[in-house]
Coordinates of C-alpha atoms in Angstrom, one line a residue:
X8 CA 14.1 16.2 27.5
X9 CA 16.1 14.1 28.7
X10 CA 18.4 16.2 30.8
X11 CA 15.3 17.8 32.7
X12 CA 15.7 18.1 36.6
X13 CA 11.5 19.3 37.4
X14 CA 8.4 18.7 35.5
X15 CA 8.3 22.4 34.8
X16 CA 11.5 22.4 32.4
X17 CA 10.5 19.3 30.8
X18 CA 7.1 20.4 29.6
X19 CA 8.6 23.4 28.5
X20 CA 11.3 20.9 26.2
X21 CA 8.2 18.6 25.5
X22 CA 6.4 22.4 23.6
X23 CA 9.3 22.6 21.8
X24 CA 9.5 19.1 21.6
X25 CA 5.6 19.1 20.1
X26 CA 6.2 21.8 17.9
X27 CA 9.0 20.6 16.6
X28 CA 7.3 17.4 16.0
X29 CA 4.0 18.6 14.5
X30 CA 6.0 20.4 11.2
X31 CA 6.0 16.5 10.3
X32 CA 2.7 15.5 9.4
X33 CA 1.5 17.8 7.7
X34 CA 4.8 19.1 5.2
X35 CA 4.6 14.9 5.5
X36 CA 1.4 14.6 4.2
X37 CA 1.7 18.0 2.2
X38 CA 4.2 16.0 -0.1
X39 CA 2.2 12.7 -0.1
X40 CA -0.7 14.2 -2.0
X41 CA 1.8 16.3 -4.2
X42 CA 3.3 12.9 -4.7
X43 CA 0.2 10.9 -6.1
X44 CA -2.9 10.8 -7.5
X45 CA -6.0 10.7 -5.3
X46 CA -6.3 7.0 -7.8
X47 CA -3.0 5.9 -6.0
X48 CA -3.5 7.4 -2.9
X49 CA -6.3 4.0 -1.5
X50 CA -2.8 1.8 -2.2
X51 CA 0.2 4.5 -0.9
X52 CA -2.7 4.6 2.3
X53 CA -1.7 0.9 2.8
X54 CA 1.9 1.3 3.6
X55 CA 1.0 5.0 5.2
X56 CA -0.5 3.5 8.2
X57 CA 2.5 0.3 8.7
X58 CA 4.7 3.0 9.7
X59 CA 2.3 4.8 11.8
X60 CA 1.2 1.9 14.1
X61 CA 4.3 -0.4 14.4
X62 CA 5.7 3.2 16.0
X63 CA 3.3 4.7 18.9
X64 CA 2.8 0.2 19.5
X65 CA 6.8 -0.3 19.7
X66 CA 7.0 3.4 21.8
X67 CA 5.5 2.2 25.5
X68 CA 7.6 -0.7 25.3
X69 CA 10.1 0.1 25.1
X70 CA 9.3 2.8 26.7
X71 CA 9.0 0.7 29.7
X72 CA 11.8 -1.3 29.6
X73 CA 13.7 1.7 30.3
X74 CA 11.7 3.3 33.5
X75 CA 11.3 -0.3 34.8
X76 CA 15.0 -1.3 34.3
X77 CA 17.1 2.1 33.4
X78 CA 15.8 5.3 33.7
X79 CA 12.9 7.2 32.3
X80 CA 15.5 9.6 30.7
X81 CA 16.1 6.6 28.7
X82 CA 13.2 7.2 27.1
X83 CA 13.9 10.4 24.9
X84 CA 17.9 9.6 25.0
X85 CA 16.9 7.0 22.2
X86 CA 14.9 8.9 19.9
X87 CA 18.3 11.1 19.3
X88 CA 19.9 8.8 16.6
X89 CA 16.2 7.8 14.6
X90 CA 16.4 11.9 14.8
X91 CA 19.7 12.2 13.4
X92 CA 19.2 9.4 10.7
X93 CA 16.2 11.1 9.9
X94 CA 17.6 14.5 9.1
X95 CA 20.3 13.4 7.4
X96 CA 18.0 11.2 5.4
X97 CA 15.6 14.2 5.4
X98 CA 19.0 16.3 4.0
X99 CA 19.8 14.1 1.2
X100 CA 17.4 12.7 -0.7
X101 CA 13.7 15.2 -0.8
X102 CA 13.3 16.7 -3.1
X103 CA 12.7 20.9 -1.9
X104 CA 9.4 22.1 -2.6
X105 CA 8.8 25.7 -2.5
X106 CA 5.4 27.2 -3.5
X107 CA 5.2 30.0 -5.8
X108 CA 2.5 32.1 -3.8
X109 CA 3.3 30.9 -0.5
X110 CA -0.1 33.7 1.7
X111 CA 0.3 35.6 4.5
X112 CA 1.4 33.9 8.0
X113 CA -2.5 34.3 9.6
X114 CA -0.3 36.2 12.9
X115 CA -3.5 37.0 14.4
X116 CA -5.3 33.3 14.3
X117 CA -2.0 32.3 15.4
X118 CA -1.6 34.6 18.7
X119 CA -4.8 33.8 19.6
X120 CA -5.8 30.1 18.8
X121 CA -2.5 28.5 20.5
X122 CA -3.6 30.0 24.3
X123 CA -7.3 29.4 23.8
X124 CA -6.5 25.9 22.9
X125 CA -4.1 25.6 25.6
X126 CA -6.6 27.0 28.9
X127 CA -9.2 24.8 27.4
X128 CA -7.4 21.7 27.3
X129 CA -5.5 22.7 31.1
X130 CA -9.8 23.1 32.5
X131 CA -10.7 20.0 31.0
X132 CA -7.7 18.2 32.7
X133 CA -7.4 19.6 35.9
X134 CA -11.7 20.8 36.2
X135 CA -11.9 16.2 37.8
X136 CA -8.8 17.4 39.9
X137 CA -9.2 20.8 40.7
X138 CA -12.8 20.6 40.6
X139 CA -14.8 22.4 37.6
X140 CA -16.7 25.2 40.4
X141 CA -13.2 25.7 41.2
X142 CA -12.8 30.1 40.4
X143 CA -9.4 28.9 38.2
X144 CA -10.7 26.2 36.5
X145 CA -14.4 28.9 35.6
X146 CA -11.5 31.2 34.8
X147 CA -9.6 29.9 32.2
X148 CA -12.2 27.5 30.9
X149 CA -14.3 30.4 30.4
X150 CA -11.1 32.9 29.2
X151 CA -10.3 29.4 26.5
X152 CA -14.1 29.6 25.0
X153 CA -14.3 33.3 24.5
X154 CA -9.9 32.8 22.3
X155 CA -11.4 30.3 20.2
X156 CA -15.1 32.1 19.2
X157 CA -12.4 35.0 18.5
X158 CA -10.5 32.7 16.2
X159 CA -13.5 30.9 14.6
X160 CA -14.7 34.7 13.6
X161 CA -11.2 36.1 12.7
X162 CA -10.8 32.8 9.6
X163 CA -14.2 33.3 8.9
X164 CA -12.9 36.4 7.8
X165 CA -9.3 36.9 7.0
X166 CA -8.5 35.1 2.5
X167 CA -5.3 33.3 3.8
X168 CA -7.2 31.7 7.4
X169 CA -4.7 29.3 9.1
X170 CA -7.4 26.7 9.3
X171 CA -10.0 27.6 6.8
X172 CA -13.4 26.9 9.1
X173 CA -15.4 27.3 5.0
X174 CA -14.4 23.8 4.6
X175 CA -17.1 23.0 6.5
X176 CA -19.8 24.6 3.8
X177 CA -18.9 21.4 2.3
X178 CA -21.3 18.2 3.4
X179 CA -19.0 15.6 2.6
X180 CA -16.7 17.3 4.1
X181 CA -18.0 17.7 7.2
X182 CA -19.1 14.7 8.1
X183 CA -16.0 13.5 7.5
X184 CA -14.8 15.9 9.8
X185 CA -17.2 15.1 13.2
X186 CA -16.8 11.5 12.1
X187 CA -12.6 11.7 12.5
X188 CA -13.1 13.8 15.6
X189 CA -15.1 11.4 17.4
X190 CA -13.6 8.7 16.7
X191 CA -10.7 10.0 17.6
X192 CA -11.2 11.1 19.8
X193 CA -12.5 7.8 21.2
X194 CA -9.3 6.2 20.1
X195 CA -7.4 8.2 21.2
X196 CA -7.9 8.6 24.8
X197 CA -8.2 4.6 24.8
X198 CA -4.5 5.2 24.6
X199 CA -3.5 7.1 27.4
X200 CA -6.2 6.0 29.6
X201 CA -5.5 2.1 29.5
X202 CA -1.8 2.3 30.8
X203 CA -2.8 4.7 33.5
X204 CA -5.3 1.5 34.6
X205 CA -3.2 -1.3 34.0
X206 CA -0.7 1.1 36.0
X207 CA -2.7 2.5 38.9
X208 CA -5.3 0.8 39.0
X209 CA -4.1 -3.3 38.1
X210 CA -0.5 -2.7 39.4
X211 CA 1.4 -4.3 36.7
X212 CA 4.5 -2.7 35.2
X213 CA 5.4 0.2 33.0
X214 CA 6.7 -2.6 30.7
X215 CA 3.7 -4.7 31.0
X216 CA 1.2 -1.5 30.7
X217 CA 3.2 -0.9 27.6
X218 CA 1.8 -4.0 25.7
X219 CA -0.8 -3.3 25.8
X220 CA -0.7 -0.7 23.2
X221 CA 0.2 -3.5 20.6
X222 CA -3.2 -5.9 19.5
X223 CA -4.4 -2.5 18.8
X224 CA -1.3 -1.8 16.9
X225 CA -1.6 -5.4 15.1
X226 CA -5.2 -4.7 13.5
X227 CA -5.1 -1.7 12.3
X228 CA -2.0 -2.8 10.0
X229 CA -4.3 -5.9 9.6
X230 CA -6.6 -3.7 8.7
X231 CA -4.4 -1.0 6.6
X232 CA -4.1 -3.6 4.3
X233 CA -7.5 -4.9 3.2
X234 CA -9.1 -1.0 2.6
X235 CA -8.0 -0.6 -0.8
X236 CA -9.7 -3.5 -1.9
X237 CA -12.3 -3.6 0.4
X238 CA -13.2 0.2 -0.9
X239 CA -12.9 -0.7 -4.5
X240 CA -15.3 -3.8 -3.8
X241 CA -17.8 -1.9 -1.4
X242 CA -16.7 1.8 -1.5
X243 CA -15.9 4.6 1.3
X244 CA -19.8 4.1 2.5
X245 CA -19.6 1.2 3.8
X246 CA -16.4 0.7 4.7
X247 CA -16.2 3.2 7.0
X248 CA -20.1 2.5 8.2
X249 CA -18.4 -1.4 9.2
X250 CA -15.2 0.6 10.4
X251 CA -17.3 2.6 12.8
X252 CA -20.0 -0.3 14.2
X253 CA -16.9 -2.3 14.6
X254 CA -15.3 0.6 17.4
X255 CA -18.9 0.8 19.0
X256 CA -19.6 -2.1 20.1
X257 CA -15.7 -3.3 21.5
X258 CA -16.4 0.9 23.1
X259 CA -19.9 -1.2 24.2
X260 CA -17.4 -4.3 25.5
X261 CA -14.6 -2.8 27.2
X262 CA -16.6 -0.7 28.7
X263 CA -17.4 -3.6 31.0
X264 CA -13.8 -4.2 32.1

């Protein structure tokens, strides 16, 4: 990404970067689930949240510094030594695990989902600037919806789907998935829109904009340390309810900024 010459090459390199990064989360979570029992997972989550919270908080600050003082390319170059260290650590210390029955790759689901999500996201992101009724947005949006509809039909029929939608028949899983969907959409949307607002509307520097993500990381780290205690004392329902109510109140307050 650091050697990109234009926006097209940067987007291509970012796609490759995203494909590689997308492999880390599911594989990492699978390794943790194999290693720790259900009773131990709330406790270990305290330590998992720390890098998850710290990295996105420090990243925009470092990136903002490079953009202001050096070049935006260094926001990508700085990741090289850390990536090499992580690669060596994985090769030396992570134990290999291969399933006896790996299953079959859902090629049809992949072919339908990849362009389907890409088209729908493009339509949603470009709609405000190009117009929601423009032929380009309407055609791409409808094509994305059609592909995702076919994807859902395929996933419900194949024996080994890429995304097992049949899990949504379980009430607890369905409700928690919906809660995670809406809460994550709000939180991640805020992380995206706030830096843009600070730079384009208020006119602060990239470094000052990056500093706005740090308070949320502090709150996330603090709350993650009390989750194991509150989970045992109050139960999952009350803990989740308190978190959702608190998040809703904060969103309401932020709407007046």
